[in-house]
PDB file of C-alpha atoms in Angstrom:
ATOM      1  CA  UNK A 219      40.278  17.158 -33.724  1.00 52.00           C
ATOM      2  CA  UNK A 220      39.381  15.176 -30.251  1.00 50.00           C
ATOM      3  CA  UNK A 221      39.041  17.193 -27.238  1.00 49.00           C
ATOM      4  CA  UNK A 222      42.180  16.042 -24.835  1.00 48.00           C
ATOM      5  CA  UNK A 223      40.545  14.124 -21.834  1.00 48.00           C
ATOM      6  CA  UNK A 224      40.652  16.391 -18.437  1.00 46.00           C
ATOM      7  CA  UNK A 225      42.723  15.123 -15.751  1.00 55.00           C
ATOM      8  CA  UNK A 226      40.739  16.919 -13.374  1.00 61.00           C
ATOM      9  CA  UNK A 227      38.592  14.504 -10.900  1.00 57.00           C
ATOM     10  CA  UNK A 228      35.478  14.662 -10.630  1.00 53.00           C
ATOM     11  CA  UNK A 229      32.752  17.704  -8.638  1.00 56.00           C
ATOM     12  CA  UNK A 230      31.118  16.874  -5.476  1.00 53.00           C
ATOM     13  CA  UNK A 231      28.397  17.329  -7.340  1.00 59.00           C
ATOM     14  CA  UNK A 232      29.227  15.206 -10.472  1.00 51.00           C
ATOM     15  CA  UNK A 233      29.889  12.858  -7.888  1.00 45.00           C
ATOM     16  CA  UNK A 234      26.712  12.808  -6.164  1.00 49.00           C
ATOM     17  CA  UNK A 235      24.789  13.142  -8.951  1.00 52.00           C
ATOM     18  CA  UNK A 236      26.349   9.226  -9.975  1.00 43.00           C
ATOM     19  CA  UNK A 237      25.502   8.121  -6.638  1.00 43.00           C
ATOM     20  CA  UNK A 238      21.773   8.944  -6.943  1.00 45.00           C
ATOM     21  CA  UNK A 239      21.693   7.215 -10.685  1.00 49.00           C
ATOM     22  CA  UNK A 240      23.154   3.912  -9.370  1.00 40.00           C
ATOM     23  CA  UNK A 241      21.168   3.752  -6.370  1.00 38.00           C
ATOM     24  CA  UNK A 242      18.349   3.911  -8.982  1.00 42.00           C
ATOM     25  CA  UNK A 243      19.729   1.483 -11.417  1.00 37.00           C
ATOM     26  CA  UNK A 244      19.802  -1.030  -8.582  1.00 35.00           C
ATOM     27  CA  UNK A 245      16.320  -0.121  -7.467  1.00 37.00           C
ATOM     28  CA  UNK A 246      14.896  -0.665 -10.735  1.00 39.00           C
ATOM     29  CA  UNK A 247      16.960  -4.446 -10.981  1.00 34.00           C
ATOM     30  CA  UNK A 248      15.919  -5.118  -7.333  1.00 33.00           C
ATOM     31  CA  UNK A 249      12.474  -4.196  -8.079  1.00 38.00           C
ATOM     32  CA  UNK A 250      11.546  -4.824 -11.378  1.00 38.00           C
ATOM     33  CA  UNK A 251       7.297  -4.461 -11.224  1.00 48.00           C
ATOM     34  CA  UNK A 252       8.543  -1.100 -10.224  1.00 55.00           C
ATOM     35  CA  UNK A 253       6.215  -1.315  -7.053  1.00 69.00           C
ATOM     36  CA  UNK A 254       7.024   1.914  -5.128  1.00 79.00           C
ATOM     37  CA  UNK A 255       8.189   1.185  -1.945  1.00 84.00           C
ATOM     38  CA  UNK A 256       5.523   3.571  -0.698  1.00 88.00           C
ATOM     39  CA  UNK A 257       2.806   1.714  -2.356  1.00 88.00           C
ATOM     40  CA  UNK A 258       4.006  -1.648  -1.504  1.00 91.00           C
ATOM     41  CA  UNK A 259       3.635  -0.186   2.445  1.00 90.00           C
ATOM     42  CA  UNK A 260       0.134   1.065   1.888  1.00 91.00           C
ATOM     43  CA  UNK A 261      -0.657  -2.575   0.228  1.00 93.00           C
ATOM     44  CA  UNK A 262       0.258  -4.370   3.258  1.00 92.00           C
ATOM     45  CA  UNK A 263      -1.273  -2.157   5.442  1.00 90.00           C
ATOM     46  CA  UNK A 264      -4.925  -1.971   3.665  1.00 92.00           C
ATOM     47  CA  UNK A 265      -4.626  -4.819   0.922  1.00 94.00           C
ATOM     48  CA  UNK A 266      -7.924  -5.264  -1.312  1.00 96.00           C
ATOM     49  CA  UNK A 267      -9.341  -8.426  -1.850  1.00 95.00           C
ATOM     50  CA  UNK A 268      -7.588 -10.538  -4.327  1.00 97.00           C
ATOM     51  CA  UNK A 269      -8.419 -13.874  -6.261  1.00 95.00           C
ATOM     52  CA  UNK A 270      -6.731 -15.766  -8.452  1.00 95.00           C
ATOM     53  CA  UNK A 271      -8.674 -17.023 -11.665  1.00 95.00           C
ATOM     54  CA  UNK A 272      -7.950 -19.426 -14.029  1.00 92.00           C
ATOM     55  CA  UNK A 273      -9.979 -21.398 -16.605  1.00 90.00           C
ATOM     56  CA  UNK A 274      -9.891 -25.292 -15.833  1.00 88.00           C
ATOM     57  CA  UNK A 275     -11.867 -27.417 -18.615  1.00 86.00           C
ATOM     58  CA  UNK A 276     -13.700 -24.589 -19.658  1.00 85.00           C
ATOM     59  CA  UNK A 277     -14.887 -23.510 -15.664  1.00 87.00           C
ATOM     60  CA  UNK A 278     -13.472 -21.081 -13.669  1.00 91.00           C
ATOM     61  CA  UNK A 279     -11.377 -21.756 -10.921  1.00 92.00           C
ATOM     62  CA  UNK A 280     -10.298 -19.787  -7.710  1.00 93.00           C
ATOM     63  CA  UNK A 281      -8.299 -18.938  -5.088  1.00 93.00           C
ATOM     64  CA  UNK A 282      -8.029 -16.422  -2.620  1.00 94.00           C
ATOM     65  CA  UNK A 283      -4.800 -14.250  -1.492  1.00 96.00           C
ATOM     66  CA  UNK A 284      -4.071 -12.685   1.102  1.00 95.00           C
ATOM     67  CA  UNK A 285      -0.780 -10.385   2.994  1.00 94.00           C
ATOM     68  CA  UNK A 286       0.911 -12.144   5.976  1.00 93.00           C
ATOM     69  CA  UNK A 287       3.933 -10.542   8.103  1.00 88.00           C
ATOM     70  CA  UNK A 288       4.807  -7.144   9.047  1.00 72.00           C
ATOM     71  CA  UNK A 289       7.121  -4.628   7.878  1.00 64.00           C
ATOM     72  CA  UNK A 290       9.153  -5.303   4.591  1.00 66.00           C
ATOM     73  CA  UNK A 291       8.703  -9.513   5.423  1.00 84.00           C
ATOM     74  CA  UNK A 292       5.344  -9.781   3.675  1.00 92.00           C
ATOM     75  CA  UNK A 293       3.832 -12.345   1.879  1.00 95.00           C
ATOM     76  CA  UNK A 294       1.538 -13.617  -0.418  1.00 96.00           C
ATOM     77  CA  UNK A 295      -0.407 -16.422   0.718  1.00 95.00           C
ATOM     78  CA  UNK A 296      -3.163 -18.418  -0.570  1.00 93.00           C
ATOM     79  CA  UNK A 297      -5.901 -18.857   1.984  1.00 92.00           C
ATOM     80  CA  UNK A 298      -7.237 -22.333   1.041  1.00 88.00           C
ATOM     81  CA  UNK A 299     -11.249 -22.918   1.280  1.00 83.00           C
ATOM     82  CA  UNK A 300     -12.742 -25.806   2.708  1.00 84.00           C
ATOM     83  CA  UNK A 301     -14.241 -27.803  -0.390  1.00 81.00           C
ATOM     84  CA  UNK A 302     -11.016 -26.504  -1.939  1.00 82.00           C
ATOM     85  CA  UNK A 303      -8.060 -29.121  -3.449  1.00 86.00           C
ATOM     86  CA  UNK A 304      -4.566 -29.058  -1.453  1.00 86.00           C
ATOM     87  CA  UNK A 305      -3.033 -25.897  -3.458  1.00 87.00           C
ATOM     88  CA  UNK A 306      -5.890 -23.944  -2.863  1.00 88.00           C
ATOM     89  CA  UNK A 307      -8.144 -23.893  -5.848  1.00 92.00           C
ATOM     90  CA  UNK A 308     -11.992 -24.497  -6.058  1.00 90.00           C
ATOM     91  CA  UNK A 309     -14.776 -23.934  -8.486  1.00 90.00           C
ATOM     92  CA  UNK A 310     -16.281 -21.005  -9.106  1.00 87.00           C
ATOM     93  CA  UNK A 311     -19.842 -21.591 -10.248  1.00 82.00           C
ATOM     94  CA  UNK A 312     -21.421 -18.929  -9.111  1.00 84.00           C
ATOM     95  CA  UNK A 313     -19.190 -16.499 -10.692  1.00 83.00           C
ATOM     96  CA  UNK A 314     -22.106 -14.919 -13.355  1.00 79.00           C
ATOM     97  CA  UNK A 315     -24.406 -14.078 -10.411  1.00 89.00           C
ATOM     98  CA  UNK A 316     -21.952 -11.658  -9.413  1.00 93.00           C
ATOM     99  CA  UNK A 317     -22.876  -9.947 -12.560  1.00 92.00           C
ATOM    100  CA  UNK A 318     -19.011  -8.536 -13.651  1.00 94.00           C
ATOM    101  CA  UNK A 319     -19.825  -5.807 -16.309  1.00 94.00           C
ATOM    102  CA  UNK A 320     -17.848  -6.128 -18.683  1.00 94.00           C
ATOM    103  CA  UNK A 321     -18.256 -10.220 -18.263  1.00 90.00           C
ATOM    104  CA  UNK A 322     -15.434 -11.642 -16.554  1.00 88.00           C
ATOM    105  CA  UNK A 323     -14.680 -14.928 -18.419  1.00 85.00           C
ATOM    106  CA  UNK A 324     -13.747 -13.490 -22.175  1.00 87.00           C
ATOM    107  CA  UNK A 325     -10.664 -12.224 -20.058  1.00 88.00           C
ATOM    108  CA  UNK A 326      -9.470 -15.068 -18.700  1.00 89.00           C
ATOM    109  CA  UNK A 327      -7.358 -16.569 -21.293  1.00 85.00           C
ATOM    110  CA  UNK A 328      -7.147 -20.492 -20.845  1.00 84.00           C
ATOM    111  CA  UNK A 329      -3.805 -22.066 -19.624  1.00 86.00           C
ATOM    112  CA  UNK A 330      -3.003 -18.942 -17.822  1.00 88.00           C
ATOM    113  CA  UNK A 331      -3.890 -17.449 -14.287  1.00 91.00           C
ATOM    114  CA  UNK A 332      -5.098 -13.661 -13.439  1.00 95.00           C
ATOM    115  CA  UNK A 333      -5.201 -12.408 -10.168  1.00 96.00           C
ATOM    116  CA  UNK A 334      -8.569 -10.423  -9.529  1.00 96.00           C
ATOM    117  CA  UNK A 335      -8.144  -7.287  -7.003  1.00 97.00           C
ATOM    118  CA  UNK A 336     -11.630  -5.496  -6.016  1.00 96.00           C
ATOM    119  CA  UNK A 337     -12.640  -3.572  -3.361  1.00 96.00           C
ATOM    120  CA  UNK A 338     -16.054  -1.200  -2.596  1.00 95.00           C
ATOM    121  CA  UNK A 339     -17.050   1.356  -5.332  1.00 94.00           C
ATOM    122  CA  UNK A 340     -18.847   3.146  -2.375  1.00 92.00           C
ATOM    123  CA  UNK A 341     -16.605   3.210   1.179  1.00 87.00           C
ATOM    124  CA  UNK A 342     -18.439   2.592   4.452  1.00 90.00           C
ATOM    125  CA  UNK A 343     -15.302   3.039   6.339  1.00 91.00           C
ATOM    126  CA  UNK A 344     -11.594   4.563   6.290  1.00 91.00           C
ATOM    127  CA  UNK A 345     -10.853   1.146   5.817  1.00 90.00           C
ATOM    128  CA  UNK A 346     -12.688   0.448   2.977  1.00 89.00           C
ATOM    129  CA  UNK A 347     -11.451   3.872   1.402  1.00 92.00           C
ATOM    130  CA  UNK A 348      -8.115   2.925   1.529  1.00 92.00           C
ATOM    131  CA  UNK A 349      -8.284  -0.342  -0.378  1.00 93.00           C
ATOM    132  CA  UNK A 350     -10.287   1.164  -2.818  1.00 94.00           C
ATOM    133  CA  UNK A 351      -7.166   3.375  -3.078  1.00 94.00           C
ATOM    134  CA  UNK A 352      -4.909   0.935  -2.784  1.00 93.00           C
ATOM    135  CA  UNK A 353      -5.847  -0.878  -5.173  1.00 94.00           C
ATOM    136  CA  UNK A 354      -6.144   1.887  -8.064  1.00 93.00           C
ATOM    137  CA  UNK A 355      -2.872   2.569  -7.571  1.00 93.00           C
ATOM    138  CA  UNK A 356      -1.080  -0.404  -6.818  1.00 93.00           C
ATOM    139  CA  UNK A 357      -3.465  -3.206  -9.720  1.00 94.00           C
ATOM    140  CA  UNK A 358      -4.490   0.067 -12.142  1.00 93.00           C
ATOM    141  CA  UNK A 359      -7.443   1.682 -13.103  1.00 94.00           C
ATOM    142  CA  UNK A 360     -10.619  -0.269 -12.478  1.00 95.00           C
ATOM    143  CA  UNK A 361     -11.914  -2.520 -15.873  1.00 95.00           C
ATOM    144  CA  UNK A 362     -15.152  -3.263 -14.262  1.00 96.00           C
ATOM    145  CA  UNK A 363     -17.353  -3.908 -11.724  1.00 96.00           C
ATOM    146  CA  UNK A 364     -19.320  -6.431  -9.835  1.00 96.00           C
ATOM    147  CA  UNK A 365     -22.398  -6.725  -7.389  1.00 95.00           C
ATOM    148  CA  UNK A 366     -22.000  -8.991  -4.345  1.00 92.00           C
ATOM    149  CA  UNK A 367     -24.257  -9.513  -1.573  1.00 91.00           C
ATOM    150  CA  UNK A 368     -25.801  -6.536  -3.249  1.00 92.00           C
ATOM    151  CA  UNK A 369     -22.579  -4.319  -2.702  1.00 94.00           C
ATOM    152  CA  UNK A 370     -20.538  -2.652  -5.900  1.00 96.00           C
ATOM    153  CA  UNK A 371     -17.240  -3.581  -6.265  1.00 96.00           C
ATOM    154  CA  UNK A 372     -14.523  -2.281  -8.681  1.00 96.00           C
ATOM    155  CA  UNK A 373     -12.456  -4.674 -10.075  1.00 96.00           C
ATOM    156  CA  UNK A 374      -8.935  -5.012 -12.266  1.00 96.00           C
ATOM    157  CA  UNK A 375      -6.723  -8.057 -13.683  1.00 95.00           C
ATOM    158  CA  UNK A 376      -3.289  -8.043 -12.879  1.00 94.00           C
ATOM    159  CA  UNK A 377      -1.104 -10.775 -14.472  1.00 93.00           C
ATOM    160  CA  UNK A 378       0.935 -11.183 -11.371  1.00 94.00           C
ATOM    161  CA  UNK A 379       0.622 -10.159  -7.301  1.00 95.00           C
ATOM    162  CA  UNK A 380       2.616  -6.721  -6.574  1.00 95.00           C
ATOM    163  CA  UNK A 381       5.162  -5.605  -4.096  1.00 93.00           C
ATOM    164  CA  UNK A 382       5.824  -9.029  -1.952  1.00 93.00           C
ATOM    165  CA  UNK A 383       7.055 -12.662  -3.221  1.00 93.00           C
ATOM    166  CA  UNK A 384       3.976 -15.810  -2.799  1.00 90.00           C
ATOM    167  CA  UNK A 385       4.450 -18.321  -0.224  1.00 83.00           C
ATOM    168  CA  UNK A 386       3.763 -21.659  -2.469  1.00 70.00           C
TER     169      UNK A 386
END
């Protein structure tokens, strides 16, 4: 036999308790990466270096990103090199001198770009601490690392920037 359906309304707390799950239904549509909105401030406030890769004829190509703005009106933005084309992308020969253990390139799947976060296995400031931080928690665990001017670097592929929308 079905239970009769209470006409009684609902607690306080019954009712609070719906409040809190819809505010985090709409968080979780609003922010679908699920970026923390605590992470996503520490990001803008000590963001790691970050390329984007992609495979162009068989060669690697790159360009760098960087935050712009303050508060929650960040951005991605490409910072475009000198010998680099209009949307920001240049060669990349150099790329095995950096020595990326594992190897970089079987990663990089052609037809499709990966943005590259790093920053300093070993800090030599607060600074560099917190990007190394940063970018653990915000990209993932490290997959590799790299040597440039004859500095360690962590690395880790992300399929996508966190937190803040690109400026194209």
């Amino acid at each position: 036999m079905a239970k009769p359906i209470s006409a009684n309304p609902p607690t306080q707390q019954q009712m609070e308790a719906y409040a809190a799950q819809q505010v985090a239904l709409r968080s979780d549509v609003s922010n679908p990466g699920g970026d923390s909105p605590q992470h996503c401030d520490q990001l803008a406030a000590a963001a790691p270096g970050v390329e984007e890769l992609r495979l162009n004829h068989g060669a690697v190509e790159s360009r760098q990103w960087t935050l712009l703005g303050n508060g929650s009106a960040h951005r991605w933005v490409f910072v475009r090199a000198p010998d680099a084309s209009a949307d920001g992308w240049a060669p990349k020969p150099g790329l095995d001198k950096l020595d990326f253990q594992p190897p970089l390139e079987p990663a990089l799947a052609p037809g499709s770009n990966h943005f590259l976060a790093y920053a300093p296995v070993q800090s030599e400031s607060l600074a560099d601490s917190d990007r190394s931080a940063i970018a653990s928690e915000v990209f993932g665990a490290a997959q590799g690392e790299f040597t440039w001017r004859g500095r360690k670097y962590s690395y880790r592929l992300a399929p996508e920037l966190p937190c803040f929308p690109q400026l194209p």
